[in-house]
Amino acid sequence: MSALFFHIDDLSLMVIPDTQAHLNGHAVITYTYSIFKDTGLKTTGLEKSKSGELHLVKHNDPDYMGYITFEDPGKLFTYTADGNEDLTADQVEQVIENISHYRDNPDLWRHLHQ
């Protein structure tokens, strides 16, 4: 699944989906999203190298800002701030809104793969 790129406040972010389920060959839901500052490169190699990392160890990537888990979409979200820089509560809300927009509009995700 492709990374999502968007802006909140004065931050450019790259959000990488970590867990996905499939229905008829199409990704339909993702639960955990790793958040990185977008360095502007938007390269597939960079996305792939970052998406291969698990949440089992502390990240040393200076662009890593933690991850958001959708435990009950639309109701319960958890932000784990285990990066070098934390998001504020308002920024977390904005990230959740952006991710939710993609989750609620699967055609946007399909467009990312074309």
CSV table of N, CA, C and O in Angstrom, one decimal:
chain,number,residue,atom,x,y,z
A,1,MET,N,0.8,-1.2,0.0
A,1,MET,CA,0.0,0.0,0.0
A,1,MET,C,0.9,1.2,0.0
A,1,MET,O,1.9,1.3,0.7
A,2,SER,N,0.5,2.2,-0.7
A,2,SER,CA,1.3,3.4,-0.8
A,2,SER,C,1.2,4.3,0.4
A,2,SER,O,0.2,4.3,1.1
A,3,ALA,N,2.3,5.1,0.6
A,3,ALA,CA,2.3,6.1,1.7
A,3,ALA,C,1.3,7.2,1.3
A,3,ALA,O,1.0,7.5,0.1
A,4,LEU,N,0.8,7.9,2.3
A,4,LEU,CA,-0.1,9.0,2.2
A,4,LEU,C,0.8,10.3,2.4
A,4,LEU,O,1.5,10.3,3.4
A,5,PHE,N,0.6,11.3,1.6
A,5,PHE,CA,1.4,12.5,1.8
A,5,PHE,C,0.3,13.6,2.0
A,5,PHE,O,-0.6,13.8,1.2
A,6,PHE,N,0.5,14.4,3.1
A,6,PHE,CA,-0.4,15.6,3.3
A,6,PHE,C,0.3,16.5,4.3
A,6,PHE,O,1.4,16.2,4.8
A,7,HIS,N,-0.3,17.7,4.4
A,7,HIS,CA,0.2,18.8,5.3
A,7,HIS,C,-0.7,19.0,6.4
A,7,HIS,O,-1.9,19.0,6.2
A,8,ILE,N,-0.2,19.2,7.6
A,8,ILE,CA,-0.9,19.7,8.7
A,8,ILE,C,-0.1,20.9,9.3
A,8,ILE,O,1.1,20.8,9.4
A,9,ASP,N,-0.8,21.9,9.8
A,9,ASP,CA,-0.1,23.1,10.3
A,9,ASP,C,1.1,23.4,9.4
A,9,ASP,O,0.9,23.6,8.2
A,10,ASP,N,2.3,23.5,9.9
A,10,ASP,CA,3.5,23.8,9.1
A,10,ASP,C,4.3,22.5,8.8
A,10,ASP,O,5.5,22.6,8.4
A,11,LEU,N,3.7,21.4,8.9
A,11,LEU,CA,4.4,20.1,8.7
A,11,LEU,C,4.0,19.4,7.4
A,11,LEU,O,2.8,19.3,7.2
A,12,SER,N,4.9,18.9,6.7
A,12,SER,CA,4.6,18.0,5.6
A,12,SER,C,4.9,16.6,6.1
A,12,SER,O,5.9,16.3,6.7
A,13,LEU,N,3.9,15.7,5.9
A,13,LEU,CA,4.0,14.4,6.5
A,13,LEU,C,3.9,13.3,5.5
A,13,LEU,O,3.2,13.4,4.4
A,14,MET,N,4.6,12.2,5.7
A,14,MET,CA,4.5,10.9,5.0
A,14,MET,C,3.9,9.9,6.0
A,14,MET,O,4.6,9.7,7.0
A,15,VAL,N,2.8,9.3,5.7
A,15,VAL,CA,2.1,8.4,6.6
A,15,VAL,C,2.1,7.0,5.9
A,15,VAL,O,1.6,6.9,4.8
A,16,ILE,N,2.7,6.0,6.6
A,16,ILE,CA,2.8,4.7,5.9
A,16,ILE,C,1.9,3.7,6.6
A,16,ILE,O,2.1,3.5,7.8
A,17,PRO,N,1.0,3.1,5.9
A,17,PRO,CA,0.1,2.1,6.5
A,17,PRO,C,0.9,0.9,6.8
A,17,PRO,O,1.8,0.5,6.0
A,18,ASP,N,0.7,0.3,8.0
A,18,ASP,CA,1.5,-0.9,8.4
A,18,ASP,C,0.8,-2.2,8.4
A,18,ASP,O,1.4,-3.2,8.2
A,19,THR,N,-0.5,-2.2,8.6
A,19,THR,CA,-1.3,-3.5,8.6
A,19,THR,C,-2.5,-3.3,7.7
A,19,THR,O,-3.1,-2.3,7.7
A,20,GLN,N,-2.7,-4.3,6.9
A,20,GLN,CA,-3.8,-4.2,5.9
A,20,GLN,C,-4.6,-5.5,5.8
A,20,GLN,O,-4.0,-6.6,6.0
A,21,ALA,N,-5.8,-5.4,5.4
A,21,ALA,CA,-6.6,-6.6,5.1
A,21,ALA,C,-7.1,-6.4,3.7
A,21,ALA,O,-7.2,-5.3,3.1
A,22,HIS,N,-7.4,-7.6,3.0
A,22,HIS,CA,-7.7,-7.5,1.6
A,22,HIS,C,-9.1,-8.2,1.4
A,22,HIS,O,-9.5,-9.1,2.1
A,23,LEU,N,-9.8,-7.7,0.4
A,23,LEU,CA,-11.1,-8.2,0.0
A,23,LEU,C,-11.1,-8.2,-1.5
A,23,LEU,O,-10.9,-7.2,-2.1
A,24,ASN,N,-11.1,-9.4,-2.1
A,24,ASN,CA,-11.1,-9.5,-3.5
A,24,ASN,C,-9.9,-8.8,-4.2
A,24,ASN,O,-10.0,-8.2,-5.2
A,25,GLY,N,-8.7,-8.9,-3.5
A,25,GLY,CA,-7.5,-8.4,-4.1
A,25,GLY,C,-7.3,-6.9,-3.8
A,25,GLY,O,-6.3,-6.3,-4.2
A,26,HIS,N,-8.3,-6.2,-3.2
A,26,HIS,CA,-8.2,-4.8,-2.9
A,26,HIS,C,-8.0,-4.5,-1.4
A,26,HIS,O,-8.6,-5.1,-0.6
A,27,ALA,N,-7.1,-3.6,-1.1
A,27,ALA,CA,-6.9,-3.3,0.3
A,27,ALA,C,-8.1,-2.5,0.8
A,27,ALA,O,-8.6,-1.6,0.1
A,28,VAL,N,-8.7,-2.9,1.9
A,28,VAL,CA,-9.9,-2.3,2.3
A,28,VAL,C,-9.8,-1.6,3.7
A,28,VAL,O,-10.6,-0.8,4.0
A,29,ILE,N,-8.8,-2.0,4.5
A,29,ILE,CA,-8.7,-1.4,5.8
A,29,ILE,C,-7.3,-1.5,6.3
A,29,ILE,O,-6.6,-2.5,6.0
A,30,THR,N,-6.8,-0.5,7.0
A,30,THR,CA,-5.5,-0.5,7.6
A,30,THR,C,-5.6,0.0,9.0
A,30,THR,O,-6.4,0.9,9.3
A,31,TYR,N,-4.9,-0.6,9.9
A,31,TYR,CA,-5.1,-0.3,11.3
A,31,TYR,C,-4.0,0.6,11.9
A,31,TYR,O,-4.3,1.4,12.8
A,32,THR,N,-2.7,0.5,11.5
A,32,THR,CA,-1.7,1.2,12.1
A,32,THR,C,-0.9,2.0,11.1
A,32,THR,O,-0.7,1.5,10.0
A,33,TYR,N,-0.6,3.3,11.4
A,33,TYR,CA,0.0,4.2,10.4
A,33,TYR,C,1.2,4.8,11.1
A,33,TYR,O,1.1,5.6,12.1
A,34,SER,N,2.4,4.6,10.5
A,34,SER,CA,3.6,5.3,10.9
A,34,SER,C,3.7,6.7,10.4
A,34,SER,O,3.4,6.9,9.2
A,35,ILE,N,4.1,7.6,11.2
A,35,ILE,CA,4.2,9.0,10.8
A,35,ILE,C,5.6,9.5,10.7
A,35,ILE,O,6.4,9.3,11.6
A,36,PHE,N,5.9,10.0,9.5
A,36,PHE,CA,7.3,10.6,9.3
A,36,PHE,C,7.1,12.0,8.8
A,36,PHE,O,6.2,12.3,8.0
A,37,LYS,N,8.1,12.8,9.1
A,37,LYS,CA,8.2,14.1,8.4
A,37,LYS,C,8.5,13.8,6.9
A,37,LYS,O,9.3,13.0,6.6
A,38,ASP,N,7.8,14.5,6.0
A,38,ASP,CA,8.1,14.3,4.6
A,38,ASP,C,9.3,15.2,4.2
A,38,ASP,O,9.2,16.4,4.4
A,39,THR,N,10.4,14.6,3.8
A,39,THR,CA,11.6,15.3,3.4
A,39,THR,C,11.5,15.9,2.0
A,39,THR,O,12.4,16.5,1.5
A,40,GLY,N,10.3,15.6,1.3
A,40,GLY,CA,10.1,16.1,0.0
A,40,GLY,C,10.6,15.2,-1.1
A,40,GLY,O,10.5,15.5,-2.3
A,41,LEU,N,11.2,14.0,-0.8
A,41,LEU,CA,11.7,13.1,-1.8
A,41,LEU,C,10.7,12.3,-2.4
A,41,LEU,O,10.7,12.0,-3.6
A,42,LYS,N,9.7,11.8,-1.6
A,42,LYS,CA,8.6,11.0,-2.1
A,42,LYS,C,9.0,9.9,-3.0
A,42,LYS,O,8.4,9.7,-4.1
A,43,THR,N,10.0,9.2,-2.7
A,43,THR,CA,10.5,8.1,-3.5
A,43,THR,C,10.0,6.8,-3.0
A,43,THR,O,9.9,6.6,-1.8
A,44,THR,N,9.8,5.9,-3.9
A,44,THR,CA,9.3,4.5,-3.6
A,44,THR,C,10.3,3.8,-2.7
A,44,THR,O,9.9,3.2,-1.7
A,45,GLY,N,11.6,4.0,-2.9
A,45,GLY,CA,12.6,3.3,-2.1
A,45,GLY,C,12.5,3.8,-0.7
A,45,GLY,O,12.7,3.0,0.2
A,46,LEU,N,12.3,5.1,-0.5
A,46,LEU,CA,12.3,5.6,0.9
A,46,LEU,C,11.0,5.1,1.6
A,46,LEU,O,11.1,4.7,2.7
A,47,GLU,N,9.9,5.0,0.9
A,47,GLU,CA,8.7,4.5,1.5
A,47,GLU,C,8.9,3.0,1.9
A,47,GLU,O,8.6,2.6,3.0
A,48,LYS,N,9.5,2.2,1.0
A,48,LYS,CA,9.7,0.8,1.3
A,48,LYS,C,10.6,0.6,2.4
A,48,LYS,O,10.4,-0.3,3.2
A,49,SER,N,11.7,1.4,2.5
A,49,SER,CA,12.7,1.2,3.6
A,49,SER,C,12.0,1.5,4.9
A,49,SER,O,12.3,0.8,5.9
A,50,LYS,N,11.2,2.5,5.0
A,50,LYS,CA,10.6,2.9,6.2
A,50,LYS,C,9.4,2.0,6.6
A,50,LYS,O,9.2,1.7,7.7
A,51,SER,N,8.7,1.5,5.6
A,51,SER,CA,7.6,0.6,5.9
A,51,SER,C,8.0,-0.8,6.4
A,51,SER,O,7.2,-1.5,7.0
A,52,GLY,N,9.3,-1.1,6.2
A,52,GLY,CA,9.8,-2.4,6.6
A,52,GLY,C,10.1,-2.4,8.1
A,52,GLY,O,10.4,-3.5,8.7
A,53,GLU,N,10.0,-1.3,8.8
A,53,GLU,CA,10.4,-1.2,10.2
A,53,GLU,C,9.1,-1.6,11.0
A,53,GLU,O,8.0,-1.2,10.7
A,54,LEU,N,9.4,-2.3,12.1
A,54,LEU,CA,8.3,-2.6,13.0
A,54,LEU,C,8.3,-1.7,14.3
A,54,LEU,O,9.3,-1.0,14.5
A,55,HIS,N,7.3,-1.8,15.0
A,55,HIS,CA,7.1,-1.0,16.2
A,55,HIS,C,7.7,-1.7,17.5
A,55,HIS,O,7.3,-1.3,18.6
A,56,LEU,N,8.5,-2.7,17.3
A,56,LEU,CA,9.0,-3.4,18.4
A,56,LEU,C,10.3,-2.8,19.0
A,56,LEU,O,10.7,-3.1,20.1
A,57,VAL,N,11.0,-1.9,18.3
A,57,VAL,CA,12.2,-1.3,18.8
A,57,VAL,C,12.1,0.2,18.6
A,57,VAL,O,11.3,0.7,17.8
A,58,LYS,N,12.9,0.9,19.3
A,58,LYS,CA,12.9,2.4,19.2
A,58,LYS,C,13.5,2.8,17.9
A,58,LYS,O,14.5,2.3,17.5
A,59,HIS,N,12.8,3.7,17.2
A,59,HIS,CA,13.2,4.2,15.9
A,59,HIS,C,14.3,5.2,16.1
A,59,HIS,O,14.2,6.1,17.0
A,60,ASN,N,15.3,5.2,15.3
A,60,ASN,CA,16.4,6.2,15.3
A,60,ASN,C,16.3,7.2,14.2
A,60,ASN,O,17.0,8.1,14.1
A,61,ASP,N,15.3,7.0,13.3
A,61,ASP,CA,15.1,7.8,12.1
A,61,ASP,C,14.7,9.2,12.7
A,61,ASP,O,13.7,9.4,13.4
A,62,PRO,N,15.4,10.3,12.3
A,62,PRO,CA,15.1,11.6,12.8
A,62,PRO,C,13.8,12.2,12.3
A,62,PRO,O,13.2,13.1,12.9
A,63,ASP,N,13.2,11.6,11.2
A,63,ASP,CA,11.9,12.0,10.7
A,63,ASP,C,10.7,11.3,11.3
A,63,ASP,O,9.6,11.7,11.0
A,64,TYR,N,11.0,10.2,12.1
A,64,TYR,CA,9.9,9.4,12.6
A,64,TYR,C,9.2,10.2,13.8
A,64,TYR,O,9.9,10.7,14.7
A,65,MET,N,7.9,10.2,13.8
A,65,MET,CA,7.1,10.9,14.8
A,65,MET,C,6.1,10.1,15.5
A,65,MET,O,5.3,10.6,16.2
A,66,GLY,N,6.3,8.7,15.4
A,66,GLY,CA,5.4,7.8,16.1
A,66,GLY,C,4.4,7.2,15.2
A,66,GLY,O,4.5,7.2,14.0
A,67,TYR,N,3.3,6.6,15.8
A,67,TYR,CA,2.3,6.0,15.0
A,67,TYR,C,0.9,6.1,15.6
A,67,TYR,O,0.8,6.3,16.8
A,68,ILE,N,-0.1,6.0,14.7
A,68,ILE,CA,-1.5,6.0,15.2
A,68,ILE,C,-2.1,4.7,14.9
A,68,ILE,O,-1.9,4.1,13.8
A,69,THR,N,-2.8,4.2,15.9
A,69,THR,CA,-3.5,2.9,15.7
A,69,THR,C,-5.0,3.2,15.7
A,69,THR,O,-5.5,3.9,16.6
A,70,PHE,N,-5.7,2.7,14.7
A,70,PHE,CA,-7.2,2.8,14.7
A,70,PHE,C,-7.7,1.6,15.3
A,70,PHE,O,-7.8,0.5,14.7
A,71,GLU,N,-8.0,1.7,16.6
A,71,GLU,CA,-8.5,0.5,17.4
A,71,GLU,C,-10.0,0.2,17.1
A,71,GLU,O,-10.4,-0.9,17.1
A,72,ASP,N,-10.7,1.3,16.9
A,72,ASP,CA,-12.2,1.2,16.6
A,72,ASP,C,-12.4,2.4,15.7
A,72,ASP,O,-12.7,3.4,16.2
A,73,PRO,N,-12.3,2.2,14.4
A,73,PRO,CA,-12.4,3.3,13.4
A,73,PRO,C,-13.6,4.2,13.7
A,73,PRO,O,-14.7,3.7,13.9
A,74,GLY,N,-13.4,5.5,13.8
A,74,GLY,CA,-14.4,6.4,14.1
A,74,GLY,C,-14.7,6.7,15.5
A,74,GLY,O,-15.4,7.6,15.9
A,75,LYS,N,-14.1,5.8,16.4
A,75,LYS,CA,-14.4,5.9,17.8
A,75,LYS,C,-13.1,6.0,18.7
A,75,LYS,O,-13.0,6.8,19.6
A,76,LEU,N,-12.2,5.1,18.5
A,76,LEU,CA,-11.0,4.9,19.4
A,76,LEU,C,-9.7,4.9,18.6
A,76,LEU,O,-9.5,4.0,17.8
A,77,PHE,N,-8.9,5.9,18.9
A,77,PHE,CA,-7.6,6.0,18.2
A,77,PHE,C,-6.5,6.1,19.3
A,77,PHE,O,-6.7,6.7,20.4
A,78,THR,N,-5.3,5.6,19.0
A,78,THR,CA,-4.2,5.7,20.0
A,78,THR,C,-3.0,6.3,19.2
A,78,THR,O,-2.6,5.8,18.2
A,79,TYR,N,-2.4,7.3,19.8
A,79,TYR,CA,-1.2,7.8,19.2
A,79,TYR,C,0.0,7.4,20.1
A,79,TYR,O,-0.1,7.7,21.3
A,80,THR,N,1.0,6.8,19.6
A,80,THR,CA,2.2,6.4,20.3
A,80,THR,C,3.3,7.3,19.8
A,80,THR,O,3.7,7.2,18.7
A,81,ALA,N,3.7,8.1,20.7
A,81,ALA,CA,4.8,9.1,20.4
A,81,ALA,C,6.1,8.5,20.8
A,81,ALA,O,6.6,8.8,21.9
A,82,ASP,N,6.7,7.7,19.9
A,82,ASP,CA,8.0,7.1,20.2
A,82,ASP,C,9.1,7.5,19.2
A,82,ASP,O,10.1,6.9,19.1
A,83,GLY,N,8.9,8.7,18.6
A,83,GLY,CA,9.9,9.2,17.7
A,83,GLY,C,10.7,10.3,18.4
A,83,GLY,O,10.6,10.5,19.6
A,84,ASN,N,11.5,11.0,17.6
A,84,ASN,CA,12.3,12.1,18.1
A,84,ASN,C,11.6,13.3,18.4
A,84,ASN,O,12.0,14.2,19.2
A,85,GLU,N,10.4,13.5,17.7
A,85,GLU,CA,9.6,14.7,17.9
A,85,GLU,C,8.1,14.2,18.0
A,85,GLU,O,7.7,13.3,17.2
A,86,ASP,N,7.4,14.7,18.9
A,86,ASP,CA,6.0,14.3,19.1
A,86,ASP,C,5.1,15.3,18.4
A,86,ASP,O,5.3,16.5,18.3
A,87,LEU,N,3.9,14.8,18.0
A,87,LEU,CA,2.8,15.6,17.5
A,87,LEU,C,2.0,16.2,18.7
A,87,LEU,O,1.9,15.5,19.7
A,88,THR,N,1.5,17.4,18.5
A,88,THR,CA,0.6,17.9,19.5
A,88,THR,C,-0.8,17.2,19.4
A,88,THR,O,-1.0,16.5,18.4
A,89,ALA,N,-1.6,17.4,20.4
A,89,ALA,CA,-2.9,16.8,20.4
A,89,ALA,C,-3.7,17.3,19.2
A,89,ALA,O,-4.4,16.5,18.5
A,90,ASP,N,-3.6,18.6,18.8
A,90,ASP,CA,-4.3,19.1,17.7
A,90,ASP,C,-3.7,18.5,16.4
A,90,ASP,O,-4.5,18.2,15.5
A,91,GLN,N,-2.4,18.3,16.3
A,91,GLN,CA,-1.8,17.7,15.1
A,91,GLN,C,-2.3,16.2,15.0
A,91,GLN,O,-2.5,15.8,13.9
A,92,VAL,N,-2.4,15.5,16.1
A,92,VAL,CA,-2.8,14.1,16.1
A,92,VAL,C,-4.2,14.1,15.5
A,92,VAL,O,-4.6,13.2,14.6
A,93,GLU,N,-5.1,15.0,16.0
A,93,GLU,CA,-6.5,15.1,15.5
A,93,GLU,C,-6.5,15.3,13.9
A,93,GLU,O,-7.3,14.7,13.2
A,94,GLN,N,-5.6,16.2,13.5
A,94,GLN,CA,-5.6,16.5,12.0
A,94,GLN,C,-5.1,15.3,11.2
A,94,GLN,O,-5.6,15.0,10.1
A,95,VAL,N,-4.1,14.6,11.8
A,95,VAL,CA,-3.6,13.3,11.1
A,95,VAL,C,-4.7,12.3,11.0
A,95,VAL,O,-4.9,11.7,10.0
A,96,ILE,N,-5.4,12.1,12.1
A,96,ILE,CA,-6.5,11.2,12.1
A,96,ILE,C,-7.6,11.5,11.1
A,96,ILE,O,-8.1,10.7,10.4
A,97,GLU,N,-7.9,12.8,11.0
A,97,GLU,CA,-8.9,13.3,10.0
A,97,GLU,C,-8.4,13.0,8.6
A,97,GLU,O,-9.2,12.6,7.8
A,98,ASN,N,-7.2,13.3,8.3
A,98,ASN,CA,-6.6,13.0,7.0
A,98,ASN,C,-6.6,11.5,6.7
A,98,ASN,O,-7.1,11.1,5.6
A,99,ILE,N,-6.2,10.7,7.6
A,99,ILE,CA,-6.2,9.2,7.4
A,99,ILE,C,-7.6,8.7,7.2
A,99,ILE,O,-7.9,7.9,6.3
A,100,SER,N,-8.5,9.2,8.0
A,100,SER,CA,-9.9,8.8,8.0
A,100,SER,C,-10.5,9.2,6.6
A,100,SER,O,-11.3,8.4,6.1
A,101,HIS,N,-10.1,10.3,6.1
A,101,HIS,CA,-10.6,10.7,4.7
A,101,HIS,C,-10.2,9.6,3.7
A,101,HIS,O,-11.0,9.2,2.9
A,102,TYR,N,-9.0,9.2,3.7
A,102,TYR,CA,-8.6,8.1,2.8
A,102,TYR,C,-9.3,6.8,3.1
A,102,TYR,O,-9.6,6.1,2.2
A,103,ARG,N,-9.4,6.5,4.4
A,103,ARG,CA,-10.1,5.2,4.7
A,103,ARG,C,-11.6,5.2,4.3
A,103,ARG,O,-12.1,4.2,3.9
A,104,ASP,N,-12.2,6.4,4.4
A,104,ASP,CA,-13.6,6.5,4.0
A,104,ASP,C,-13.8,6.6,2.5
A,104,ASP,O,-14.9,6.5,2.0
A,105,ASN,N,-12.7,6.9,1.7
A,105,ASN,CA,-12.8,7.0,0.3
A,105,ASN,C,-11.8,6.1,-0.4
A,105,ASN,O,-10.7,6.6,-0.8
A,106,PRO,N,-12.0,4.8,-0.5
A,106,PRO,CA,-11.0,3.9,-1.0
A,106,PRO,C,-10.6,4.2,-2.4
A,106,PRO,O,-9.5,3.8,-2.8
A,107,ASP,N,-11.4,4.9,-3.2
A,107,ASP,CA,-11.0,5.2,-4.6
A,107,ASP,C,-9.7,6.1,-4.5
A,107,ASP,O,-8.9,6.1,-5.5
A,108,LEU,N,-9.5,6.9,-3.5
A,108,LEU,CA,-8.3,7.7,-3.4
A,108,LEU,C,-7.1,6.9,-3.2
A,108,LEU,O,-6.0,7.2,-3.8
A,109,TRP,N,-7.2,5.7,-2.5
A,109,TRP,CA,-6.1,4.8,-2.4
A,109,TRP,C,-5.7,4.1,-3.7
A,109,TRP,O,-4.6,4.0,-4.0
A,110,ARG,N,-6.8,3.7,-4.4
A,110,ARG,CA,-6.5,3.1,-5.7
A,110,ARG,C,-5.8,4.0,-6.6
A,110,ARG,O,-4.9,3.6,-7.4
A,111,HIS,N,-6.1,5.3,-6.6
A,111,HIS,CA,-5.4,6.3,-7.4
A,111,HIS,C,-3.9,6.3,-7.1
A,111,HIS,O,-3.1,6.6,-8.0
A,112,LEU,N,-3.5,6.1,-5.8
A,112,LEU,CA,-2.1,6.1,-5.5
A,112,LEU,C,-1.3,5.1,-6.1
A,112,LEU,O,-0.1,5.2,-6.3
A,113,HIS,N,-1.9,4.0,-6.5
A,113,HIS,CA,-1.2,2.8,-7.1
A,113,HIS,C,-1.1,2.9,-8.6
A,113,HIS,O,-0.6,2.0,-9.2
A,114,GLN,N,-1.7,3.9,-9.2
A,114,GLN,CA,-1.7,3.9,-10.7
A,114,GLN,C,-0.5,4.7,-11.2
A,114,GLN,O,0.1,5.4,-10.6
